[in-house]
Amino acid sequence: MRVISKKILREFWEKYNDAEEQLKTWYKEASKANWVTPNDIKNEYAKASILKNNRVVFNICGNSYRLIVKVNYKRGWVFIRFIGTHADYDNIDAENI
């Protein structure tokens, strides 16, 4: 998958250092993945939440942080839509961000 954009992750882990290793690992795994359906993601990340509008929520650092991506399965693209604390996540509409 082509992940767009790593810069968002980098800026986040510069602010929240404890998230750096998990975000780097997620980025590396997602970049090598070939997700064709949401089930492909669930097979790799059992705790990921599949939402409407091709959104997927990943728990980072034991659910301290949330990463929301929009997946274009046909083109093999993953767009990072949000990364934030659990409290930040509670204040957004995850299906439409």
CSV table of C-alpha atoms in Angstrom, one decimal, residues 86-93:
chain,number,residue,atom,x,y,z
A,86,HIS,CA,-8.0,9.3,22.6
A,87,ALA,CA,-9.5,12.6,24.0
A,88,ASP,CA,-8.9,14.3,20.6
A,89,TYR,CA,-10.6,11.3,18.9
A,90,ASP,CA,-13.7,11.7,21.0
A,91,ASN,CA,-14.2,15.2,19.6
A,92,ILE,CA,-14.2,14.3,15.9
A,93,ASP,CA,-16.4,12.4,13.4
